[in-house]
Coordinates of C-alpha atoms in Angstrom, one line a residue:
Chain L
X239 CA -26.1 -11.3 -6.0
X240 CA -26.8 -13.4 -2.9
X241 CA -24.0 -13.1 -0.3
X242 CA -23.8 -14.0 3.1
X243 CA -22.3 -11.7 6.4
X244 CA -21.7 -12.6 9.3
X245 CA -22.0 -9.3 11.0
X246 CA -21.7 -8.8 14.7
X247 CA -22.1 -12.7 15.4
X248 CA -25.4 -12.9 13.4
X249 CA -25.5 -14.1 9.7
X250 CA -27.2 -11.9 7.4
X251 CA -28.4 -12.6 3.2
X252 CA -28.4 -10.3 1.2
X253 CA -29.2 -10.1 -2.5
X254 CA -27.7 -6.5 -3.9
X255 CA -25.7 -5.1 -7.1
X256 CA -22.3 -6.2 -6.9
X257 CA -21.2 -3.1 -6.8
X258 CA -22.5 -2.5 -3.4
X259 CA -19.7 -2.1 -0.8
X260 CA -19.7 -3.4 2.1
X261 CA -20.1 -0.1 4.2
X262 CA -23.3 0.6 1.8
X263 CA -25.0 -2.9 2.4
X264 CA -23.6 -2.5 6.6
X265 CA -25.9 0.7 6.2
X266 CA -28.3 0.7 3.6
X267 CA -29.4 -2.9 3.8
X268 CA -29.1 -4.3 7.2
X269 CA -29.7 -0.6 8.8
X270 CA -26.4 -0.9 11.2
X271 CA -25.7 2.8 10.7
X272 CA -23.3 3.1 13.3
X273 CA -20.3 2.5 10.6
X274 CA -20.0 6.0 8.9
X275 CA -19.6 7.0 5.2
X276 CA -16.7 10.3 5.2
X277 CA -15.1 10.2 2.4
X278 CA -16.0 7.0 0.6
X279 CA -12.6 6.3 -1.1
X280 CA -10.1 5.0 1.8
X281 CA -9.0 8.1 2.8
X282 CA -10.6 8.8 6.0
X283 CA -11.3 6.0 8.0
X284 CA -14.7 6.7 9.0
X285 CA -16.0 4.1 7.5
X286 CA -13.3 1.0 9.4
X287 CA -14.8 -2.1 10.6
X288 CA -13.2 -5.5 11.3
X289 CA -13.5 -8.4 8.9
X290 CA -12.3 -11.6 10.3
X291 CA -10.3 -9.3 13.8
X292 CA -8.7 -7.3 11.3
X293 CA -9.6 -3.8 10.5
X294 CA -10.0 -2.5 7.1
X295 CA -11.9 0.5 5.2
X296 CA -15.7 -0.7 4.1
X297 CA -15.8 1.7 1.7
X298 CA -13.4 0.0 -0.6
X299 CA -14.7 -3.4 -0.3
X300 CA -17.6 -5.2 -2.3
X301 CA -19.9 -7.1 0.0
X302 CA -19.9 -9.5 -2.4
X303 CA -16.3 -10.3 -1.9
X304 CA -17.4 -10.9 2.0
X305 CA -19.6 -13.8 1.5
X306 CA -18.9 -15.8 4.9
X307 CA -16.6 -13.4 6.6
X308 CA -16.8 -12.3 10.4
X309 CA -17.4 -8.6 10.5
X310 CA -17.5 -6.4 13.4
X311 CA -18.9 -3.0 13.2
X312 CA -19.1 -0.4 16.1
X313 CA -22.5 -2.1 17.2
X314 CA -21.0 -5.0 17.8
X315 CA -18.3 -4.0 20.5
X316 CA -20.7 -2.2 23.0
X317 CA -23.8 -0.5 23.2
X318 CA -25.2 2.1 25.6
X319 CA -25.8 0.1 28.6
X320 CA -22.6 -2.1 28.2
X321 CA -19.6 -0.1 26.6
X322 CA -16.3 -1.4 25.5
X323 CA -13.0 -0.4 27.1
X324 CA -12.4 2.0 24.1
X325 CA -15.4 3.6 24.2
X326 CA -15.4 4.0 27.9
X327 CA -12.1 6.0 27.4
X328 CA -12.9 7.5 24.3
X329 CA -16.3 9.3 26.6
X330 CA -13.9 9.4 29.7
X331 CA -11.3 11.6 27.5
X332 CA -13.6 13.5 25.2
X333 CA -12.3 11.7 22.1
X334 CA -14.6 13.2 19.6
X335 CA -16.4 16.7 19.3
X336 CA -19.0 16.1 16.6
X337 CA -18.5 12.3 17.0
X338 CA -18.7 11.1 12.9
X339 CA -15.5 9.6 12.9
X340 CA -16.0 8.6 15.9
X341 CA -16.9 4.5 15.1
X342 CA -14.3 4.2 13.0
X343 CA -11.7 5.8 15.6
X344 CA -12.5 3.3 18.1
X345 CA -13.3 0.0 15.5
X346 CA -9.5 0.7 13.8
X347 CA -8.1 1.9 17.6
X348 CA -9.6 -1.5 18.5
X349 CA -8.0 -3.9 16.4
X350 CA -4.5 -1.8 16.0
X351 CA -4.3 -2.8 19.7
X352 CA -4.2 -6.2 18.4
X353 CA -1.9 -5.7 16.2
X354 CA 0.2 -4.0 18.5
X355 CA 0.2 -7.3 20.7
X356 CA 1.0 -9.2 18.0
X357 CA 4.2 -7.1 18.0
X358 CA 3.9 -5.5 14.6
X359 CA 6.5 -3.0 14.1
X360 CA 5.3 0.5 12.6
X361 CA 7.1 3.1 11.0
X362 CA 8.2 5.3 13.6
X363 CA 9.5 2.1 15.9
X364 CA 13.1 2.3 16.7
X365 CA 13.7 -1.3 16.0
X366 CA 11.9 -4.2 13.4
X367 CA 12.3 -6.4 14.9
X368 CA 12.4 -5.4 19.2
X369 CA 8.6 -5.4 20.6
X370 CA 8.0 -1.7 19.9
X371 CA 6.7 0.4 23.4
X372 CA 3.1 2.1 22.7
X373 CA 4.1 5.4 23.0
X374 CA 1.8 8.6 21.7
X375 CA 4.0 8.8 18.4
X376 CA 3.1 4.8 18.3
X377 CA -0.1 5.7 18.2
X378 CA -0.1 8.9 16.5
X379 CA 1.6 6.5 13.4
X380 CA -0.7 3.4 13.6
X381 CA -4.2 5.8 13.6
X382 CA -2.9 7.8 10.3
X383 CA -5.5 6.1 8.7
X384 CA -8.4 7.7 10.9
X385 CA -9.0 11.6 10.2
X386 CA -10.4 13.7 12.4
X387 CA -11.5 16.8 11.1
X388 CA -12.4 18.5 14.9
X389 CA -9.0 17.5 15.4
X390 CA -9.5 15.7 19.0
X391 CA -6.5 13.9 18.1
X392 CA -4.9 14.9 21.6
X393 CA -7.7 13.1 23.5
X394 CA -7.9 10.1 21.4
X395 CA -4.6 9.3 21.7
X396 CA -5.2 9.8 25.1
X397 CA -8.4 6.7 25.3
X398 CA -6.5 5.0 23.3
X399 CA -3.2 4.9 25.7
X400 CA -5.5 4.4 28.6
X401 CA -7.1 1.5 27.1
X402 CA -4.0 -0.1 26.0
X403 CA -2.6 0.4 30.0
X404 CA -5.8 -1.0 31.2
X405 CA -5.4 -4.3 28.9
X406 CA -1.6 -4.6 29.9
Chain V
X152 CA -19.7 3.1 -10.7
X153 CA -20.3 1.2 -14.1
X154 CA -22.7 -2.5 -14.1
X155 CA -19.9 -5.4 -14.0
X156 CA -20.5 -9.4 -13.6
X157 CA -18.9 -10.5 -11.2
X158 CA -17.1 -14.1 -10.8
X159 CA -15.3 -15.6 -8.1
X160 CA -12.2 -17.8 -8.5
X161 CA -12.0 -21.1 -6.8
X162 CA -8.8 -21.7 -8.8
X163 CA -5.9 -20.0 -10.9
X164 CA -7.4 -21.4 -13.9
X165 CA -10.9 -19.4 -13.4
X166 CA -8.2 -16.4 -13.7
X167 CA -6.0 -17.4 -16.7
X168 CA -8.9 -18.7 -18.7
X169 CA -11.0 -15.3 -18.6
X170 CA -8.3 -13.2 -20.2
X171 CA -11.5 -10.2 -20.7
X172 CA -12.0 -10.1 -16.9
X173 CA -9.9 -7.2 -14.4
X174 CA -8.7 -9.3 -11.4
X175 CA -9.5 -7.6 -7.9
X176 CA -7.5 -8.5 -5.2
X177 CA -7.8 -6.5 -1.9
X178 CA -9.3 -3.7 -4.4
X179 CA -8.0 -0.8 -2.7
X180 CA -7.3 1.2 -5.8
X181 CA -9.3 -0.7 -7.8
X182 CA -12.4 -0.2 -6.3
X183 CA -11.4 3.6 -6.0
X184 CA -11.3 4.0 -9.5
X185 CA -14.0 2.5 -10.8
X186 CA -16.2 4.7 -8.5
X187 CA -14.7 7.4 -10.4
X188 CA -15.0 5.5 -13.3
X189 CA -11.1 6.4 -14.7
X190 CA -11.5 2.4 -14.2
X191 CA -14.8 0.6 -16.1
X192 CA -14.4 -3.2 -16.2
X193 CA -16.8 -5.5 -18.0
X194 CA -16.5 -8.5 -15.5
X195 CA -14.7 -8.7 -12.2
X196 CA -12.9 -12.0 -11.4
X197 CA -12.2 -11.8 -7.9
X198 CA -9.2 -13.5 -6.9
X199 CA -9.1 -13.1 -2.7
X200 CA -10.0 -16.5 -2.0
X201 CA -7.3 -18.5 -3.7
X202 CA -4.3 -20.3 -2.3
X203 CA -1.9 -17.7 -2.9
X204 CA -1.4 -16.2 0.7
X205 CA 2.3 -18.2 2.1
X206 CA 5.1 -16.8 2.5
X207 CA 7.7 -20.1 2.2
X208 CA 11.3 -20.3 1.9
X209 CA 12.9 -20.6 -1.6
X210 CA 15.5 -23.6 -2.3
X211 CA 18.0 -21.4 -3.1
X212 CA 18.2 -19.6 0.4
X213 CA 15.3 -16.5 -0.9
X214 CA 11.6 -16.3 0.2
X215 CA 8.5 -16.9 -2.0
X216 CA 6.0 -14.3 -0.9
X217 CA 2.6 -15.3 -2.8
X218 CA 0.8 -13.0 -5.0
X219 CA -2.4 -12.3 -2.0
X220 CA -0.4 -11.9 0.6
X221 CA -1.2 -8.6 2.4
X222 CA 0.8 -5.9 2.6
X223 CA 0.1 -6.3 6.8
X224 CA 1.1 -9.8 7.0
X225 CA 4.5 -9.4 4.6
X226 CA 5.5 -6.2 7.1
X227 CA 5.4 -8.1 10.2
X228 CA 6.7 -11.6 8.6
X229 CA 9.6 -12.0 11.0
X230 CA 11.7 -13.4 8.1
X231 CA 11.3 -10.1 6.4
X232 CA 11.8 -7.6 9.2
X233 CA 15.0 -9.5 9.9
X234 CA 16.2 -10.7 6.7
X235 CA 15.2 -8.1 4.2
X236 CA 14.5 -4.8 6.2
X237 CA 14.4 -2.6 3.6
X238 CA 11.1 -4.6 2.4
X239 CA 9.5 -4.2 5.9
X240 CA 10.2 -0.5 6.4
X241 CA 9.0 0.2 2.9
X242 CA 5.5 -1.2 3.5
X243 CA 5.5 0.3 6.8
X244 CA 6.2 3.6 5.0
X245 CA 3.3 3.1 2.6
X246 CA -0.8 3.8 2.9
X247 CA -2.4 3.2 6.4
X248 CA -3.2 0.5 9.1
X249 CA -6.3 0.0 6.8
X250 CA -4.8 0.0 3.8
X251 CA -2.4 -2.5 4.5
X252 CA -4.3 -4.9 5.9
X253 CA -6.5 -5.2 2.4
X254 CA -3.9 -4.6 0.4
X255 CA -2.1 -7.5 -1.5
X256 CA 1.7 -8.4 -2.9
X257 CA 0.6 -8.5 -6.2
X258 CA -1.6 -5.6 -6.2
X259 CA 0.5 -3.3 -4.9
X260 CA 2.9 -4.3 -7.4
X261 CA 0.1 -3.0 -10.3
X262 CA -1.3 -0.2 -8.8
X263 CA -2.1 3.2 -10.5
X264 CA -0.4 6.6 -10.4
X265 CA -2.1 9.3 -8.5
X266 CA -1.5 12.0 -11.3
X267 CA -4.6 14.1 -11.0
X268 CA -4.7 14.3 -14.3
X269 CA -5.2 10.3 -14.7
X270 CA -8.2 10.6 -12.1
X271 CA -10.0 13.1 -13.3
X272 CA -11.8 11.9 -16.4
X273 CA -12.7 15.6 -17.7
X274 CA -9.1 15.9 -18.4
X275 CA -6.9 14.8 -21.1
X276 CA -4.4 11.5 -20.1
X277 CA -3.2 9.2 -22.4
X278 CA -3.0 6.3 -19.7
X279 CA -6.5 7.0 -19.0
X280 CA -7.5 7.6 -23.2
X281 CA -4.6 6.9 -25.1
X282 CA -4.3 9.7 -27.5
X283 CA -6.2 12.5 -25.7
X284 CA -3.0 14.3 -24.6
X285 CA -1.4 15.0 -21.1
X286 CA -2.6 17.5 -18.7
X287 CA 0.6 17.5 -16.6
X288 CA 2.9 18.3 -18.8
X289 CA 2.0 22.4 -18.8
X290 CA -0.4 21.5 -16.0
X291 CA -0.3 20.8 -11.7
X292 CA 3.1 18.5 -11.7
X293 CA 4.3 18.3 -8.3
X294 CA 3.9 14.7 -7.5
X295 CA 5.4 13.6 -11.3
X296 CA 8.2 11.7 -12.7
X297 CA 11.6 13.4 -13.4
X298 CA 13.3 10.1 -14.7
X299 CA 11.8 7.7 -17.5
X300 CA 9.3 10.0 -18.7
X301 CA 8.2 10.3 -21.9
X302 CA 6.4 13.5 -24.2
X303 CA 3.4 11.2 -23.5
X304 CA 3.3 10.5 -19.7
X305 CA 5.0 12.2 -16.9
X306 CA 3.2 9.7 -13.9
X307 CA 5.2 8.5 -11.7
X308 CA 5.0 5.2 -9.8
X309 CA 3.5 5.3 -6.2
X310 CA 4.5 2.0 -4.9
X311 CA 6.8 2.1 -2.1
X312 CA 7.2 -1.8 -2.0
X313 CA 8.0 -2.1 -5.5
X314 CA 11.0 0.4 -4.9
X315 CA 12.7 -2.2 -1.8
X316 CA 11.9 -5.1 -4.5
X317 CA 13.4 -3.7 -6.5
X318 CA 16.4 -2.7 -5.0
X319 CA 16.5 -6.5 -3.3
X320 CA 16.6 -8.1 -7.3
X321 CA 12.7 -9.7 -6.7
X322 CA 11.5 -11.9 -9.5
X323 CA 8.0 -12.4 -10.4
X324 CA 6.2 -15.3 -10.9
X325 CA 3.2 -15.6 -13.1
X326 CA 0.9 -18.0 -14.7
X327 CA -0.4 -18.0 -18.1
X328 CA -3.4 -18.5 -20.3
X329 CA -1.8 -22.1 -21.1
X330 CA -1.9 -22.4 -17.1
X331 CA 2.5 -22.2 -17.8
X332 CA 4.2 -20.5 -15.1
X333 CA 6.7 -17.8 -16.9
X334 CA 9.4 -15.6 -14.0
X335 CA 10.0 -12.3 -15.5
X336 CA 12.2 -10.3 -13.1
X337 CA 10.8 -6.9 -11.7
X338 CA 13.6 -5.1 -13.7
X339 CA 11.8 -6.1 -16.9
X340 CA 8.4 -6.0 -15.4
X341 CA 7.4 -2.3 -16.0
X342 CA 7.6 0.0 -19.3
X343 CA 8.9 3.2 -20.2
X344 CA 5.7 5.3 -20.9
X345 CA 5.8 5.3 -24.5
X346 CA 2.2 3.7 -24.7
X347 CA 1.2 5.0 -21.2
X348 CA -2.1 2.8 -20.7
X349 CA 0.8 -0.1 -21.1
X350 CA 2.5 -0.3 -17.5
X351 CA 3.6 -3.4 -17.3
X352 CA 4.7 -6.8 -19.4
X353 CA 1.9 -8.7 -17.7
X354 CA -0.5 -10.3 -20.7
X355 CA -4.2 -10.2 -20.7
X356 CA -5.4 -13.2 -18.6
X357 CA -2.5 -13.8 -16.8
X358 CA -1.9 -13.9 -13.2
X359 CA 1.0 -13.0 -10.6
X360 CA 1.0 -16.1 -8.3
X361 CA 4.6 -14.7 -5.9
X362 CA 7.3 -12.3 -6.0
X363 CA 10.3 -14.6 -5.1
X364 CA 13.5 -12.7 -3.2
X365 CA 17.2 -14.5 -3.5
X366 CA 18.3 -15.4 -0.8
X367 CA 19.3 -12.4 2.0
X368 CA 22.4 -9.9 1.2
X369 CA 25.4 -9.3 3.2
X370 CA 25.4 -5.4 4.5
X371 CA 23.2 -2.8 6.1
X372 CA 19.7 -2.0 4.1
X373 CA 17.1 0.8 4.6
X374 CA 14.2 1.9 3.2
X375 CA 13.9 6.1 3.4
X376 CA 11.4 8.1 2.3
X377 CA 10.5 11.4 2.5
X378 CA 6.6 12.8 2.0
X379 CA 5.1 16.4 2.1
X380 CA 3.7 14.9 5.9
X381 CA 5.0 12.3 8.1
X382 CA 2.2 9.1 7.8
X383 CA 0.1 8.1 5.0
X384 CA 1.1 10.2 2.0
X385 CA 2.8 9.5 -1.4
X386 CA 6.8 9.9 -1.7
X387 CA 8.2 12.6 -3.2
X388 CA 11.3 10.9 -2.7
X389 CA 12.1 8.0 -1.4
X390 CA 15.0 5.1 -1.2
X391 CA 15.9 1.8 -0.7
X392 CA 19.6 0.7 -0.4
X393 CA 21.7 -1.8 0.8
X394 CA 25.4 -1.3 0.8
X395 CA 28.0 -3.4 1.9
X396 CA 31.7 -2.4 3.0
X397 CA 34.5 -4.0 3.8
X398 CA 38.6 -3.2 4.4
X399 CA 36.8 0.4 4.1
X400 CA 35.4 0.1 0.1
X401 CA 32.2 -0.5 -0.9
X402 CA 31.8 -4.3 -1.8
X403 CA 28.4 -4.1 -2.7
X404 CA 25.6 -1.6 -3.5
X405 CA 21.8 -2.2 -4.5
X406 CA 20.1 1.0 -4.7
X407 CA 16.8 1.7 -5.9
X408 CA 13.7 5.1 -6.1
X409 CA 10.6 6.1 -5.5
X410 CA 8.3 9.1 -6.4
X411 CA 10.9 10.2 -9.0
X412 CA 10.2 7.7 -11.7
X413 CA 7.9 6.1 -14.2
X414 CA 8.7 3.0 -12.5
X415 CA 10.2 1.8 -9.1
X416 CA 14.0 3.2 -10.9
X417 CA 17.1 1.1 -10.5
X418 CA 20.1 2.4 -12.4
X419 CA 23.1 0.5 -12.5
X420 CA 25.5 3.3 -13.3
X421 CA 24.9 4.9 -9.7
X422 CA 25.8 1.4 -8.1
X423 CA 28.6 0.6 -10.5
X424 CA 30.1 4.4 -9.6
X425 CA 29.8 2.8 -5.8
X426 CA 31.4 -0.2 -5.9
X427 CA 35.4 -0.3 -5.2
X428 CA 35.2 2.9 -4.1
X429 CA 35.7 4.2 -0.1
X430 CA 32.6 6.0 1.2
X431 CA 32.9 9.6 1.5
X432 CA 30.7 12.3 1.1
X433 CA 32.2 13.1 -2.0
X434 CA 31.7 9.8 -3.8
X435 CA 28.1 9.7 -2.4
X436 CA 27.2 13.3 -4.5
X437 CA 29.1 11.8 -7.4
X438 CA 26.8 8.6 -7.5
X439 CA 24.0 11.3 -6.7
X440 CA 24.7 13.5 -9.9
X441 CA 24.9 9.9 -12.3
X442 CA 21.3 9.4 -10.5
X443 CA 19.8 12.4 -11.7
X444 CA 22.2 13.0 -15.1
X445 CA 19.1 12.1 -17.0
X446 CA 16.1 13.7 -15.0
X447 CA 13.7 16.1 -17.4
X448 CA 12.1 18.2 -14.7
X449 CA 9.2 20.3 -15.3
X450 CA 7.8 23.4 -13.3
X451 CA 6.4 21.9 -10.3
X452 CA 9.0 18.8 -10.0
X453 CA 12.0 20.8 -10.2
X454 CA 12.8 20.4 -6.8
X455 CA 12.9 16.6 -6.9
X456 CA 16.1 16.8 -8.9
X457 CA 18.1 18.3 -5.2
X458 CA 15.3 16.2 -3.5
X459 CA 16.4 12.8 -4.9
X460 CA 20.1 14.0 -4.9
X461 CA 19.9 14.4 -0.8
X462 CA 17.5 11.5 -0.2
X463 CA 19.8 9.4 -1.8
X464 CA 22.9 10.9 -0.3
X465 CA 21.6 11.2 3.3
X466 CA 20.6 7.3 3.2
X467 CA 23.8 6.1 2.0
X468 CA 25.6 7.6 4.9
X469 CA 23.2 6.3 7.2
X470 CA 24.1 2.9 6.0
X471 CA 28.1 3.6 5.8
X472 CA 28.7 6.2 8.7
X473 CA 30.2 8.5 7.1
X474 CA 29.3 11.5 9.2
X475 CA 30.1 14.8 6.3

């Protein structure tokens, strides 16, 4: 099945099995390996990229469903010489230990600030429909979809408030 | 994961007029279970690029919330956070960030139990295989149903959206085979388990194009639920309620349940025991025992029958303050 992603900016074909999700055809066919496979069924979060600024689990998409769609992966929000805000913080805090979930910490961390902005309530904010503060249960609430299994949770909440101080 | 074609729809008709297809929406669960293959489709017909994703106002005062709106989008629709709370916090309270941005109205409205039992295909389910038994019933039965079970099926429904739609009288909108538009409301939509592997009223080939609320409520509404941890898990119980007092009785009461039933469970009798009445503690255990008069526990479940009793207690003195 030919299908068409726009990936980091750059349009990529691809001709693969239906059945391929999108974290599979990120990895296996256009070799962006940054974007990690934990669990593979939408329970972990390693595997979160942006499609079209909002984040989502790759594991349980098709790329075929994707044709078109603006995807960011970790590669496209910084690399080694040039780092993005969160990954600056996330190194400057220690926001990892072994580092696997560590691309899909900082792709969902990324585009939950966004949605922060955009004033989405969460489940632990006091009010619907008052701008919610980013407090560390704020946070805490809004990353429940990221495990991390060295538990750095303390420091990631901690690049993660930096970041959002930083952008405010 | 089994071979499937795979078809996009450019139009509601693609949908209605390929009755043998499985429609995939956001896929969340979908895609989960046919990697496990509990879920084996033929042919895909993938629905995310219609024209189903506004959220308009009804002529009657309500909201029409189409069928691919996502579950992200219908949470932080200011119209729902102000107007219909209970709908907002219930999404809220559901899956992750992830999740919910994938996730679709209609979708979440057909997705799966979680019984183990149902996911495992090495183990007898009659949802999964009608006819090859039930592993819950003697078996692991923690999460299950306690009210509109039957000796077939003990799953219980994970939605927590469905419960607030429920409890808010939502109506479902959905288009057939002819290409006729039919409104079933979400009271009739879902079946007692007496043929498990049929949830729902929802005909082969036909599509859910909106859930439609009337037109806001007076009174105070919540959505509460309570989970074995505090984000991203299942409820054990859960509920949404909206009550309205005035001159010190209860006017009006909508109450509706999660993680206890088959389906997102309504029952009129604890409203109706409500109504007229002045809340007090006393009243609210009264309505509480007429919730769980018919529950049929089993080992592991047991302690949803006190579980649903408090949960549904505990919220309607949140929404009447009365403090004992």
């Amino acid at each position: 099945m030919r299908t068409t992603l726009t990936v980091n900016g750059k349009d990529h074909s691809l001709d693969a099995d239906p059945r391929t999700s999108l974290l599979d055809a990120l990895r296996n066919h256009l070799n962006l390996t940054g974007t990690k496979k934990g669990c593979d069924h939408g329970q972990c979060g390693a595997c979160t990229v942006m499609i079209n600024g909002r984040r989502i689990n790759s594991c349980l998409s098709l790329a075929c469903m994707h044709d078109g769609d603006e995807i960011t992966t970790i590669e496209g929000l910084g690399d080694e010489h040039n780092l993005s805000d969160m990954q600056q913080n996330f190194v400057k805090h220690d926001g990892f230990q072994c580092g696997y979930c560590t691309p899909g910490q900082i792709c969902s961390a990324t585009a939950m600030l966004e949605e922060f902005k955009a004033g989405w309530p969460s489940n632990v904010s006091g009010s619907l429909t008052a701008s919610p503060e980013l407090t560390d249960a704020e946070i805490s609430e809004r990353m429940s979809g990221n495990i991390c299994r060295c538990a750095a949770y303390p420091n990631i909440v901690d690049a993660i408030r930096e970041t959002a101080e930083e952008k405010s | 994961m089994k071979q499937f074609d795979y078809i996009r729809a450019s139009a509601n008709s693609d949908v209605t007029r390929t009755p043998d297809a499985t429609i995939i929406a956001g896929g969340t669960n979908l895609l989960d279970l046919m990697k496990l293959e509990v879920m084996t489709p033929d042919k895909l017909v993938d629905i995310s690029r219609l024209d189903l994703k506004q959220i308009t106002p009804t002529r009657d005062g309500g909201l029409r919330i189409g069928a691919l709106v996502t579950n992200s989008d219908l949470a932080a629709d200011m119209t729902v956070r102000e107007d219909y709370a209970a709908l907002s916090s219930a999404l809220l309270a559901g899956a992750s960030g992830q999740l919910r941005n994938k996730a679709t109205t209609g979708g979440n409205l057909l997705q799966r139990t979680r019984c183990y039992y149902f996911y495992d295909t090495d183990q007898p389910c009659n949802k999964r295989e009608p006819g090859s038994g039930c592993g819950a019933m003697e078996g692991a039965n923690r999460l299950h149903a306690i009210l509109g079970v039957t000796d077939k099926c003990i799953a219980s429904h994970p939605s927590d959206m469905a419960v607030a739609m429920q409890m808010l009288g939502a109506e479902i909108e959905i288009e057939g085979t002819d290409g006729a538009s039919r409104t079933v409301p979400l009271s009739e939509f879902y079946l007692i388990p007496t043929d498990p592997a049929v949830e729902t009223v929802l005909q082969s080939g036909e599509l859910i194009t909106a859930v439609t609320l009337p037109a806001p409520a007076e009174g105070n509404q919540t959505y509460r639920k309570v989970r074995d941890r505090a984000s991203y898990a299942f409820a054990m119980a859960s509920v949404a309620a909206r009550i309205e007092v005035s001159e010190g009785k209860i006017t009006q009461a909508a109450i509706a349940c999660g993680g206890i039933g088959s389906m997102p469970w309504r029952d009129p009798a604890v409203e109706e025991a409500l109504v007229g009445q002045e809340p007090s503690a006393t009243l609210f255990s009264k309505a509480a025992d007429i919730l769980v008069a018919d529950a049929a526990p089993k080992d592991g479940n047991a302690f949803k029958v006190p579980l649903a009793r408090r949960t549904l207690i505990a919220t309607l003195k949140e929404l009447t303050g009365v403090q004992q």
